[in-house]
């Protein structure tokens, strides 16, 4: 290994490097993570940030999945300024027509259609022969191309498909008008050398391969999603499909921040670059974590809390002498500030705003005022307000900004002699309602009070509490997962009072259930 000095850390790749297109599917594949559904407003917010940070293609959703998905894709298509807006469609005429309608107002629309190609899928899921699937490809890709000029076709489970048949499918898709060919590792089965060889072989054997851009889409079932993605690029793919924080089905997708920074930091051996503004990666990670209620693990590459933290004495000594000794990229290059501004009850609005900018947040005036008021309340209750406290506070504000049910007041009576009781006031659709309930413990009493005010049939699957920072006055962050009709939603709530945080988390999960069921009033949550 060559030595690194501070000047060489996180330098961009050489100017003669080739461009790789970033296709973000956080709003489609990412939202398919169990419990990770987003509201209409949250999807618009994420899409706006993706567009601002330079994402080339935003897969906005699956229009045929629900009316809500169709409306979100349509709104994103109409509002997005720069990125191509893609919608996903099965190889079914109705799906493709619906997708075409959803993206038609985009400045640059794309229909992304897919069909299974592997023997196990054809036999057990499709119940189709190879010849029938080839006919489906030709017909549906052709239909999509008649609606838009930009059509992507995906061979679902490509890495478990016989190579000769896969080549015939690719050739059929290109002949029918596909402009992008995606060869996904749908079940995360491939090894990097195999995935690279797959692209090299298909591109060599298909005579018309030069007429399409090849794309990678990797799942992380064996922890190889990013490694396989980079191998696919080396094999000739020039589009990368990925998600913020690696969200996605099962173990997730390739994480955009990891792929982008690998290409940037190792431009010496992987000479490809992207249009992503990397200083916005941390901000995007925080937003997606907040709206999906999926926490980012502390040791997550690039955007994790410990990604630029050093505790070992040897590491600290090296960092003090030269940051390049233990950091291969600068914190600033991914939107993390080097220094920490200590915040407390004497801090003013300007300092608070600047601190949020350091942490990757830029709030509008109304949201800033609301966050500042909560910060002042928190500072009065805590000795020290840490960066993590502020992040939890703002994330909570973002996640619950559009909730139909809101916590107004809570009083709990608890002790060694039960039953414990909770008096709760909620704002439900603009009307305040109060109820007092008892329970086997204070949390049970709170949840019983919520159930009385917002009747529902959901089952509590998860109740988890952890401290945001150290100390007895630390904020509590509570995660609650509710299940209804086989579907789960997860939400978080934060507050120095664990019981208040519990109420916030439970109410946030109910709000997500309301959105999922497409109801307009909380009173109709049951049924």
Short mmCIF file of C-alpha atoms in Angstrom, two decimals:
data_model
loop_
_atom_site.label_atom_id
_atom_site.label_comp_id
_atom_site.label_asym_id
_atom_site.label_seq_id
_atom_site.Cartn_x
_atom_site.Cartn_y
_atom_site.Cartn_z
CA UNK A 1 0.00 0.00 0.00
CA UNK A 2 1.23 3.49 -0.76
CA UNK A 3 1.28 6.02 2.06
CA UNK A 4 -1.47 8.64 2.30
CA UNK A 5 -1.05 12.26 3.32
CA UNK A 6 -3.84 14.65 4.22
CA UNK A 7 -3.77 16.28 0.79
CA UNK A 8 -4.46 12.97 -0.97
CA UNK A 9 -7.45 11.90 1.11
CA UNK A 10 -10.73 11.69 -0.86
CA UNK A 11 -9.33 13.20 -4.05
CA UNK A 12 -11.67 12.85 -7.06
CA UNK A 13 -10.72 10.31 -9.74
CA UNK A 14 -8.75 11.26 -12.82
CA UNK A 15 -10.50 13.46 -15.39
CA UNK A 16 -10.35 10.79 -18.08
CA UNK A 17 -12.41 8.35 -16.04
CA UNK A 18 -15.72 7.07 -17.41
CA UNK A 19 -19.12 8.07 -16.04
CA UNK A 20 -21.35 5.67 -14.13
CA UNK A 21 -25.05 6.51 -13.91
CA UNK A 22 -26.67 6.29 -10.46
CA UNK A 23 -30.17 4.76 -10.40
CA UNK A 24 -31.65 5.19 -6.91
CA UNK A 25 -34.46 2.83 -5.91
CA UNK A 26 -34.90 3.88 -2.27
CA UNK A 27 -38.50 4.89 -2.96
CA UNK A 28 -39.31 1.54 -4.59
CA UNK A 29 -37.06 -1.35 -3.53
CA UNK A 30 -36.05 0.46 -0.33
CA UNK A 31 -39.67 1.02 0.68
CA UNK A 32 -40.34 -2.69 0.21
CA UNK A 33 -38.34 -3.34 3.40
CA UNK A 34 -40.87 -4.73 5.93
CA UNK A 35 -42.18 -1.83 8.02
CA UNK A 36 -40.43 0.87 5.98
CA UNK A 37 -43.40 2.45 4.17
CA UNK A 38 -43.27 6.23 3.66
CA UNK A 39 -46.06 8.78 3.43
CA UNK A 40 -46.80 10.78 0.27
CA UNK A 41 -45.12 13.90 1.73
CA UNK A 42 -42.07 11.92 2.87
CA UNK A 43 -41.60 10.45 -0.62
CA UNK A 44 -41.68 13.92 -2.16
CA UNK A 45 -39.12 15.12 0.38
CA UNK A 46 -36.75 12.21 -0.32
CA UNK A 47 -37.16 12.58 -4.09
CA UNK A 48 -36.35 16.29 -3.88
CA UNK A 49 -33.13 15.59 -2.00
CA UNK A 50 -32.12 12.80 -4.40
CA UNK A 51 -32.61 15.16 -7.33
CA UNK A 52 -30.61 17.92 -5.62
CA UNK A 53 -27.66 15.64 -4.84
CA UNK A 54 -27.25 14.57 -8.47
CA UNK A 55 -28.99 11.19 -8.74
CA UNK A 56 -29.41 10.43 -12.46
CA UNK A 57 -32.49 8.19 -12.29
CA UNK A 58 -35.01 8.06 -9.44
CA UNK A 59 -37.21 4.97 -9.36
CA UNK A 60 -40.18 6.63 -7.71
CA UNK A 61 -42.33 3.58 -7.06
CA UNK A 62 -44.51 0.78 -8.39
CA UNK A 63 -47.60 2.56 -9.82
CA UNK A 64 -49.73 -0.59 -10.10
CA UNK A 65 -49.12 -1.54 -6.46
CA UNK A 66 -51.61 0.96 -5.04
CA UNK A 67 -53.37 4.24 -5.71
CA UNK A 68 -50.98 5.88 -3.23
CA UNK A 69 -47.95 4.65 -5.15
CA UNK A 70 -49.43 5.89 -8.43
CA UNK A 71 -50.10 9.34 -6.98
CA UNK A 72 -46.60 9.57 -5.48
CA UNK A 73 -44.90 8.58 -8.76
CA UNK A 74 -47.07 11.06 -10.67
CA UNK A 75 -46.29 13.90 -8.26
CA UNK A 76 -42.56 13.17 -8.27
CA UNK A 77 -42.57 12.96 -12.07
CA UNK A 78 -44.26 16.34 -12.33
CA UNK A 79 -42.05 18.13 -9.77
CA UNK A 80 -38.56 16.74 -10.40
CA UNK A 81 -36.29 19.09 -12.34
CA UNK A 82 -33.25 17.07 -13.37
CA UNK A 83 -33.43 13.31 -12.82
CA UNK A 84 -35.04 10.72 -15.04
CA UNK A 85 -38.16 9.44 -13.26
CA UNK A 86 -38.78 5.71 -13.53
CA UNK A 87 -41.73 3.61 -12.52
CA UNK A 88 -41.63 -0.17 -12.11
CA UNK A 89 -44.00 -2.45 -14.02
CA UNK A 90 -44.38 -6.19 -14.26
CA UNK A 91 -44.43 -7.68 -17.75
CA UNK A 92 -48.21 -7.27 -17.83
CA UNK A 93 -49.96 -4.88 -20.24
CA UNK A 94 -52.06 -3.28 -17.48
CA UNK A 95 -48.97 -2.63 -15.35
CA UNK A 96 -47.10 -1.03 -18.23
CA UNK A 97 -50.02 1.19 -19.22
CA UNK A 98 -50.46 2.33 -15.61
CA UNK A 99 -46.73 3.02 -15.28
CA UNK A 100 -46.71 5.02 -18.50
CA UNK A 101 -49.55 7.16 -17.20
CA UNK A 102 -47.74 7.74 -13.88
CA UNK A 103 -44.47 8.98 -15.41
CA UNK A 104 -45.89 10.80 -18.45
CA UNK A 105 -45.49 14.29 -16.92
CA UNK A 106 -41.80 13.79 -16.18
CA UNK A 107 -39.32 15.82 -18.19
CA UNK A 108 -37.47 12.54 -18.74
CA UNK A 109 -39.77 9.52 -18.14
CA UNK A 110 -38.71 5.87 -17.99
CA UNK A 111 -40.66 2.62 -17.75
CA UNK A 112 -38.78 -0.16 -15.96
CA UNK A 113 -40.30 -3.55 -16.70
CA UNK A 114 -39.11 -6.97 -15.58
CA UNK A 115 -39.78 -10.67 -15.94
CA UNK A 116 -38.25 -13.78 -14.38
CA UNK A 117 -35.77 -15.78 -16.44
CA UNK A 118 -34.29 -18.44 -14.12
CA UNK A 119 -35.52 -22.06 -14.27
CA UNK A 120 -36.68 -22.04 -10.64
CA UNK A 121 -38.76 -18.90 -11.22
CA UNK A 122 -40.19 -20.09 -14.53
CA UNK A 123 -41.23 -23.43 -13.03
CA UNK A 124 -42.54 -22.40 -9.62
CA UNK A 125 -43.61 -18.76 -10.00
CA UNK A 126 -44.24 -17.97 -13.66
CA UNK A 127 -45.43 -21.41 -14.82
CA UNK A 128 -44.17 -20.46 -18.27
CA UNK A 129 -41.81 -22.02 -20.79
CA UNK A 130 -38.66 -20.31 -22.04
CA UNK A 131 -40.33 -19.65 -25.39
CA UNK A 132 -43.37 -18.08 -23.71
CA UNK A 133 -41.17 -15.74 -21.68
CA UNK A 134 -39.30 -14.64 -24.82
CA UNK A 135 -42.66 -13.77 -26.39
CA UNK A 136 -43.68 -11.85 -23.25
CA UNK A 137 -40.44 -9.85 -23.36
CA UNK A 138 -40.91 -8.85 -26.98
CA UNK A 139 -44.55 -7.87 -26.49
CA UNK A 140 -44.28 -5.92 -23.23
CA UNK A 141 -41.01 -4.13 -23.96
CA UNK A 142 -42.50 -3.11 -27.29
CA UNK A 143 -45.61 -1.78 -25.53
CA UNK A 144 -43.45 0.24 -23.12
CA UNK A 145 -41.35 1.66 -25.96
CA UNK A 146 -44.52 2.90 -27.67
CA UNK A 147 -45.27 4.94 -24.51
CA UNK A 148 -41.81 6.34 -23.72
CA UNK A 149 -38.43 6.55 -25.43
CA UNK A 150 -36.52 5.30 -22.36
CA UNK A 151 -37.27 1.68 -21.44
CA UNK A 152 -35.35 -0.47 -18.98
CA UNK A 153 -35.77 -4.23 -18.97
CA UNK A 154 -34.69 -6.48 -16.09
CA UNK A 155 -34.10 -10.23 -16.07
CA UNK A 156 -35.27 -11.16 -12.60
CA UNK A 157 -32.92 -13.73 -11.02
CA UNK A 158 -30.42 -13.24 -13.85
CA UNK A 159 -27.53 -14.71 -11.85
CA UNK A 160 -29.31 -18.11 -11.67
CA UNK A 161 -30.30 -18.11 -15.34
CA UNK A 162 -28.42 -20.29 -17.91
CA UNK A 163 -26.16 -17.91 -19.82
CA UNK A 164 -27.30 -18.89 -23.33
CA UNK A 165 -30.96 -18.35 -22.49
CA UNK A 166 -30.15 -15.10 -20.69
CA UNK A 167 -28.42 -13.85 -23.86
CA UNK A 168 -31.50 -14.71 -25.94
CA UNK A 169 -33.69 -12.76 -23.50
CA UNK A 170 -31.38 -9.74 -23.59
CA UNK A 171 -31.29 -9.81 -27.38
CA UNK A 172 -35.10 -9.97 -27.52
CA UNK A 173 -35.44 -7.02 -25.12
CA UNK A 174 -33.02 -4.84 -27.10
CA UNK A 175 -34.72 -5.75 -30.38
CA UNK A 176 -38.08 -4.72 -28.87
CA UNK A 177 -36.72 -1.31 -27.89
CA UNK A 178 -35.08 -1.58 -24.44
CA UNK A 179 -32.44 1.11 -23.94
CA UNK A 180 -31.16 -0.20 -20.59
CA UNK A 181 -30.59 -3.87 -19.71
CA UNK A 182 -30.48 -4.78 -16.02
CA UNK A 183 -29.00 -8.12 -14.94
CA UNK A 184 -29.88 -8.22 -11.23
CA UNK A 185 -28.51 -10.49 -8.56
CA UNK A 186 -32.06 -10.71 -7.22
CA UNK A 187 -31.37 -13.10 -4.35
CA UNK A 188 -27.81 -12.00 -3.52
CA UNK A 189 -26.37 -15.30 -4.72
CA UNK A 190 -23.44 -14.30 -6.93
CA UNK A 191 -19.78 -13.89 -6.05
CA UNK A 192 -17.93 -10.85 -7.45
CA UNK A 193 -15.86 -12.75 -10.03
CA UNK A 194 -18.99 -14.54 -11.26
CA UNK A 195 -20.97 -11.32 -11.57
CA UNK A 196 -18.23 -9.59 -13.52
CA UNK A 197 -17.96 -12.57 -15.87
CA UNK A 198 -21.73 -12.53 -16.40
CA UNK A 199 -21.63 -9.00 -17.82
CA UNK A 200 -18.55 -9.66 -19.90
CA UNK A 201 -20.10 -12.79 -21.41
CA UNK A 202 -23.53 -11.30 -22.16
CA UNK A 203 -22.04 -8.18 -23.71
CA UNK A 204 -19.74 -10.31 -25.86
CA UNK A 205 -22.37 -12.85 -26.99
CA UNK A 206 -25.28 -10.50 -27.72
CA UNK A 207 -24.57 -8.84 -31.10
CA UNK A 208 -26.69 -5.78 -30.31
CA UNK A 209 -25.33 -5.18 -26.79
CA UNK A 210 -23.76 -1.89 -27.84
CA UNK A 211 -27.26 -0.45 -28.37
CA UNK A 212 -28.10 -0.54 -24.62
CA UNK A 213 -26.63 0.54 -21.31
CA UNK A 214 -26.07 -2.38 -18.94
CA UNK A 215 -27.08 -2.07 -15.29
CA UNK A 216 -26.27 -3.77 -11.98
CA UNK A 217 -28.79 -4.39 -9.20
CA UNK A 218 -27.40 -6.35 -6.26
CA UNK A 219 -28.95 -7.64 -3.06
CA UNK A 220 -27.01 -8.15 0.13
CA UNK A 221 -28.06 -11.62 1.29
CA UNK A 222 -24.40 -12.72 1.55
CA UNK A 223 -23.09 -9.24 2.38
CA UNK A 224 -21.67 -8.88 -1.14
CA UNK A 225 -23.99 -6.28 -2.70
CA UNK A 226 -21.42 -3.47 -2.95
CA UNK A 227 -18.59 -5.83 -3.97
CA UNK A 228 -20.78 -7.35 -6.68
CA UNK A 229 -21.86 -3.90 -7.86
CA UNK A 230 -18.27 -2.79 -8.36
CA UNK A 231 -17.47 -6.10 -10.09
CA UNK A 232 -20.39 -5.54 -12.46
CA UNK A 233 -19.05 -2.08 -13.31
CA UNK A 234 -15.67 -3.63 -14.06
CA UNK A 235 -17.52 -6.10 -16.30
CA UNK A 236 -18.99 -3.28 -18.40
CA UNK A 237 -22.11 -2.09 -16.57
CA UNK A 238 -22.48 1.70 -16.62
CA UNK A 239 -25.61 2.03 -14.50
CA UNK A 240 -25.67 1.23 -10.77
CA UNK A 241 -28.96 0.53 -8.99
CA UNK A 242 -28.72 1.22 -5.28
CA UNK A 243 -30.49 2.69 -2.22
CA UNK A 244 -29.68 5.13 0.56
CA UNK A 245 -28.42 3.23 3.64
CA UNK A 246 -28.67 -0.01 1.63
CA UNK A 247 -32.41 -0.36 2.33
CA UNK A 248 -34.31 -3.02 0.43
CA UNK A 249 -35.90 -6.46 0.41
CA UNK A 250 -34.56 -8.94 2.98
CA UNK A 251 -30.92 -7.96 3.74
CA UNK A 252 -31.16 -4.89 1.51
CA UNK A 253 -29.55 -3.50 -1.64
CA UNK A 254 -26.15 -2.06 -2.45
CA UNK A 255 -25.76 1.15 -0.44
CA UNK A 256 -25.42 4.21 -2.66
CA UNK A 257 -23.04 5.99 -0.28
CA UNK A 258 -20.68 3.00 -0.22
CA UNK A 259 -20.62 2.55 -3.99
CA UNK A 260 -20.17 6.25 -4.71
CA UNK A 261 -17.36 6.71 -2.19
CA UNK A 262 -15.60 3.49 -3.30
CA UNK A 263 -15.52 4.86 -6.86
CA UNK A 264 -14.29 8.24 -5.60
CA UNK A 265 -11.64 7.05 -3.15
CA UNK A 266 -10.33 4.23 -5.36
CA UNK A 267 -10.39 6.06 -8.66
CA UNK A 268 -6.81 4.89 -9.11
CA UNK A 269 -7.94 1.29 -9.77
CA UNK A 270 -11.66 1.74 -10.56
CA UNK A 271 -11.55 4.69 -12.99
CA UNK A 272 -15.22 5.63 -12.98
CA UNK A 273 -17.00 8.65 -11.56
CA UNK A 274 -20.58 9.69 -10.72
CA UNK A 275 -22.49 12.97 -10.64
CA UNK A 276 -23.32 12.62 -6.94
CA UNK A 277 -22.56 15.55 -4.62
CA UNK A 278 -20.95 13.41 -1.92
CA UNK A 279 -21.21 16.17 0.70
CA UNK A 280 -24.97 15.44 0.77
CA UNK A 281 -24.64 11.72 1.53
CA UNK A 282 -24.91 12.06 5.31
CA UNK A 283 -27.89 14.37 4.99
CA UNK A 284 -29.64 11.86 2.69
CA UNK A 285 -28.86 9.03 5.09
CA UNK A 286 -30.38 10.90 8.03
CA UNK A 287 -33.51 11.85 6.10
CA UNK A 288 -34.18 8.32 4.85
CA UNK A 289 -33.53 6.88 8.31
CA UNK A 290 -35.96 9.39 9.83
CA UNK A 291 -38.86 8.87 7.41
CA UNK A 292 -38.47 5.07 7.28
CA UNK A 293 -37.77 4.65 11.02
CA UNK A 294 -34.88 2.36 10.08
CA UNK A 295 -31.87 3.25 12.26
CA UNK A 296 -28.39 3.35 10.76
CA UNK A 297 -26.02 1.01 12.57
CA UNK A 298 -23.22 2.81 14.41
CA UNK A 299 -20.44 1.10 12.42
CA UNK A 300 -22.15 1.53 9.02
CA UNK A 301 -19.60 2.49 6.36
CA UNK A 302 -19.54 6.16 5.28
CA UNK A 303 -22.61 7.42 7.20
CA UNK A 304 -22.54 5.49 10.50
CA UNK A 305 -22.05 7.31 13.79
CA UNK A 306 -18.62 5.71 14.25
CA UNK A 307 -17.46 6.03 10.62
CA UNK A 308 -15.11 8.89 11.59
CA UNK A 309 -14.74 8.16 15.31
CA UNK A 310 -11.44 7.15 16.92
CA UNK A 311 -11.04 5.82 20.46
CA UNK A 312 -7.85 3.74 20.35
CA UNK A 313 -4.83 5.63 21.69
CA UNK A 314 -2.72 4.53 18.73
CA UNK A 315 -5.35 5.74 16.27
CA UNK A 316 -5.79 9.04 18.10
CA UNK A 317 -2.03 9.61 18.06
CA UNK A 318 -1.90 8.96 14.32
CA UNK A 319 -4.89 11.23 13.63
CA UNK A 320 -3.31 14.09 15.56
CA UNK A 321 -0.15 13.80 13.46
CA UNK A 322 -1.81 13.24 10.07
CA UNK A 323 -5.47 12.47 9.37
CA UNK A 324 -4.47 10.25 6.45
CA UNK A 325 -2.99 7.69 8.82
CA UNK A 326 -6.42 6.29 9.70
CA UNK A 327 -8.95 8.06 7.46
CA UNK A 328 -9.04 7.28 3.74
CA UNK A 329 -11.57 10.06 3.13
CA UNK A 330 -12.35 13.27 4.96
CA UNK A 331 -15.51 13.63 7.02
CA UNK A 332 -16.30 16.80 5.06
CA UNK A 333 -16.35 14.86 1.78
CA UNK A 334 -19.50 13.01 2.90
CA UNK A 335 -21.10 15.90 4.77
CA UNK A 336 -19.81 15.24 8.30
CA UNK A 337 -18.29 18.12 10.27
CA UNK A 338 -14.83 17.65 11.82
CA UNK A 339 -15.52 19.49 15.03
CA UNK A 340 -18.35 19.42 17.52
CA UNK A 341 -20.05 22.59 18.71
CA UNK A 342 -21.32 22.03 22.26
CA UNK A 343 -24.96 23.07 22.53
CA UNK A 344 -26.78 24.05 25.71
CA UNK A 345 -29.61 26.17 27.10
CA UNK A 346 -27.68 29.42 26.48
CA UNK A 347 -27.21 28.73 22.77
CA UNK A 348 -29.04 31.05 20.41
CA UNK A 349 -31.08 30.44 17.28
CA UNK A 350 -28.17 31.25 14.93
CA UNK A 351 -25.83 28.79 16.63
CA UNK A 352 -28.59 26.18 16.59
CA UNK A 353 -29.17 26.68 12.85
CA UNK A 354 -25.44 26.46 12.07
CA UNK A 355 -25.11 23.34 14.19
CA UNK A 356 -27.93 21.68 12.28
CA UNK A 357 -26.18 22.54 9.02
CA UNK A 358 -23.04 20.82 10.31
CA UNK A 359 -25.12 17.74 11.06
CA UNK A 360 -26.59 17.74 7.55
CA UNK A 361 -29.99 19.37 8.18
CA UNK A 362 -31.43 22.42 6.42
CA UNK A 363 -34.89 23.22 7.72
CA UNK A 364 -37.45 25.76 6.56
CA UNK A 365 -38.26 28.64 8.88
CA UNK A 366 -41.36 27.04 10.42
CA UNK A 367 -39.67 23.68 10.93
CA UNK A 368 -36.60 25.46 12.34
CA UNK A 369 -38.71 27.38 14.88
CA UNK A 370 -40.46 24.19 15.98
CA UNK A 371 -37.14 22.35 16.30
CA UNK A 372 -35.57 25.28 18.19
CA UNK A 373 -38.45 25.33 20.68
CA UNK A 374 -38.02 21.61 21.31
CA UNK A 375 -34.27 22.10 21.62
CA UNK A 376 -34.73 24.79 24.29
CA UNK A 377 -37.06 22.51 26.21
CA UNK A 378 -34.54 19.68 25.94
CA UNK A 379 -31.64 21.93 27.01
CA UNK A 380 -33.54 22.91 30.16
CA UNK A 381 -33.90 19.23 31.06
CA UNK A 382 -30.40 17.98 30.16
CA UNK A 383 -26.96 19.05 31.33
CA UNK A 384 -25.35 18.58 27.90
CA UNK A 385 -27.05 18.38 24.50
CA UNK A 386 -24.98 16.09 22.28
CA UNK A 387 -24.97 15.90 18.48
CA UNK A 388 -26.95 12.67 18.74
CA UNK A 389 -29.59 14.43 20.85
CA UNK A 390 -30.07 17.06 18.15
CA UNK A 391 -30.23 14.43 15.41
CA UNK A 392 -32.88 12.48 17.33
CA UNK A 393 -34.84 15.67 17.99
CA UNK A 394 -34.87 16.81 14.35
CA UNK A 395 -35.44 13.31 12.96
CA UNK A 396 -38.47 13.01 15.24
CA UNK A 397 -39.74 16.37 13.94
CA UNK A 398 -39.28 15.34 10.29
CA UNK A 399 -40.84 11.91 10.72
CA UNK A 400 -43.98 13.24 12.44
CA UNK A 401 -44.49 16.53 10.61
CA UNK A 402 -47.53 15.27 8.68
CA UNK A 403 -49.06 13.00 11.34
CA UNK A 404 -52.85 13.05 11.66
CA UNK A 405 -52.66 11.95 15.29
CA UNK A 406 -50.44 14.01 17.60
CA UNK A 407 -49.55 13.81 21.27
CA UNK A 408 -50.73 16.89 23.19
CA UNK A 409 -50.31 15.94 26.86
CA UNK A 410 -49.49 12.91 28.99
CA UNK A 411 -49.62 12.35 32.75
CA UNK A 412 -48.66 8.98 34.22
CA UNK A 413 -49.09 7.67 37.76
CA UNK A 414 -46.81 4.71 38.51
CA UNK A 415 -45.28 2.99 41.49
CA UNK A 416 -44.98 -0.30 43.35
CA UNK A 417 -48.74 -0.59 43.83
CA UNK A 418 -50.85 -0.95 40.74
CA UNK A 419 -52.68 -0.60 38.61
CA UNK A 420 -50.72 2.22 36.98
CA UNK A 421 -52.69 4.90 35.13
CA UNK A 422 -52.18 7.30 32.24
CA UNK A 423 -54.14 10.43 31.32
CA UNK A 424 -53.64 11.15 27.65
CA UNK A 425 -54.70 13.97 25.33
CA UNK A 426 -54.39 13.53 21.57
CA UNK A 427 -54.99 15.86 18.64
CA UNK A 428 -56.95 13.70 16.19
CA UNK A 429 -57.57 15.42 12.89
CA UNK A 430 -57.53 18.83 14.55
CA UNK A 431 -59.80 17.83 17.47
CA UNK A 432 -58.39 17.26 20.95
CA UNK A 433 -59.61 14.22 22.89
CA UNK A 434 -58.66 13.01 26.38
CA UNK A 435 -58.89 9.61 28.05
CA UNK A 436 -57.57 8.04 31.24
CA UNK A 437 -56.73 4.34 31.35
CA UNK A 438 -55.06 1.85 33.65
CA UNK A 439 -52.70 -0.96 32.84
CA UNK A 440 -50.16 -3.50 34.02
CA UNK A 441 -47.38 -0.93 34.16
CA UNK A 442 -47.17 2.65 32.89
CA UNK A 443 -46.45 1.74 29.26
CA UNK A 444 -49.41 -0.62 29.14
CA UNK A 445 -51.60 2.13 30.61
CA UNK A 446 -50.43 4.60 27.94
CA UNK A 447 -51.09 2.14 25.12
CA UNK A 448 -54.54 1.32 26.55
CA UNK A 449 -55.37 5.04 26.57
CA UNK A 450 -54.28 5.37 22.95
CA UNK A 451 -56.38 2.31 22.02
CA UNK A 452 -59.44 3.89 23.64
CA UNK A 453 -58.98 7.13 21.69
CA UNK A 454 -57.96 5.47 18.40
CA UNK A 455 -59.58 2.02 18.25
CA UNK A 456 -57.67 -0.45 16.08
CA UNK A 457 -56.89 -4.14 15.65
CA UNK A 458 -53.11 -3.86 15.21
CA UNK A 459 -50.82 -6.16 17.19
CA UNK A 460 -47.70 -4.87 18.96
CA UNK A 461 -44.76 -6.85 17.54
CA UNK A 462 -41.84 -4.83 18.88
CA UNK A 463 -41.26 -2.40 21.74
CA UNK A 464 -37.61 -1.39 22.08
CA UNK A 465 -35.93 1.34 24.11
CA UNK A 466 -32.38 2.64 23.91
CA UNK A 467 -30.58 5.75 25.13
CA UNK A 468 -29.46 8.23 22.48
CA UNK A 469 -26.46 9.34 24.58
CA UNK A 470 -24.85 8.49 27.89
CA UNK A 471 -26.01 9.68 31.31
CA UNK A 472 -29.14 9.37 33.40
CA UNK A 473 -30.65 12.40 31.66
CA UNK A 474 -30.16 10.90 28.18
CA UNK A 475 -32.92 11.05 25.62
CA UNK A 476 -34.75 7.79 25.14
CA UNK A 477 -35.44 6.57 21.61
CA UNK A 478 -38.27 4.06 21.43
CA UNK A 479 -39.08 1.85 18.43
CA UNK A 480 -42.56 0.37 18.01
CA UNK A 481 -43.66 -2.10 15.35
CA UNK A 482 -47.36 -2.74 14.75
CA UNK A 483 -48.76 -5.50 12.54
CA UNK A 484 -52.13 -5.56 10.83
CA UNK A 485 -53.42 -7.97 8.17
CA UNK A 486 -49.95 -9.44 7.69
CA UNK A 487 -48.29 -6.05 7.13
CA UNK A 488 -45.92 -4.36 9.58
CA UNK A 489 -44.97 -0.75 10.16
CA UNK A 490 -42.20 0.56 12.39
CA UNK A 491 -41.82 4.02 13.89
CA UNK A 492 -39.66 5.78 16.45
CA UNK A 493 -40.22 8.41 19.12
CA UNK A 494 -37.61 10.35 21.10
CA UNK A 495 -37.85 12.29 24.37
CA UNK A 496 -35.92 12.58 27.63
CA UNK A 497 -38.99 10.99 29.28
CA UNK A 498 -39.08 7.34 28.25
CA UNK A 499 -42.86 7.17 28.69
CA UNK A 500 -43.42 10.18 26.44
CA UNK A 501 -41.07 8.65 23.85
CA UNK A 502 -43.09 5.41 24.08
CA UNK A 503 -46.33 7.27 23.42
CA UNK A 504 -44.79 9.15 20.49
CA UNK A 505 -43.50 5.93 18.91
CA UNK A 506 -46.84 4.10 19.27
CA UNK A 507 -48.78 7.06 17.84
CA UNK A 508 -46.29 7.36 14.95
CA UNK A 509 -46.87 3.68 14.08
CA UNK A 510 -50.63 4.24 14.09
CA UNK A 511 -50.18 7.18 11.73
CA UNK A 512 -48.27 4.92 9.34
CA UNK A 513 -51.03 2.32 9.50
CA UNK A 514 -53.60 4.98 8.63
CA UNK A 515 -51.59 6.03 5.59
CA UNK A 516 -51.04 2.41 4.54
CA UNK A 517 -54.78 1.73 4.63
CA UNK A 518 -55.54 4.93 2.74
CA UNK A 519 -57.97 6.22 5.34
CA UNK A 520 -58.69 9.89 5.77
CA UNK A 521 -59.81 9.84 9.40
CA UNK A 522 -58.30 7.95 12.36
CA UNK A 523 -61.78 6.89 13.48
CA UNK A 524 -61.97 4.43 10.59
CA UNK A 525 -58.73 2.65 11.49
CA UNK A 526 -60.73 -0.40 12.61
CA UNK A 527 -62.68 -2.63 10.32
#
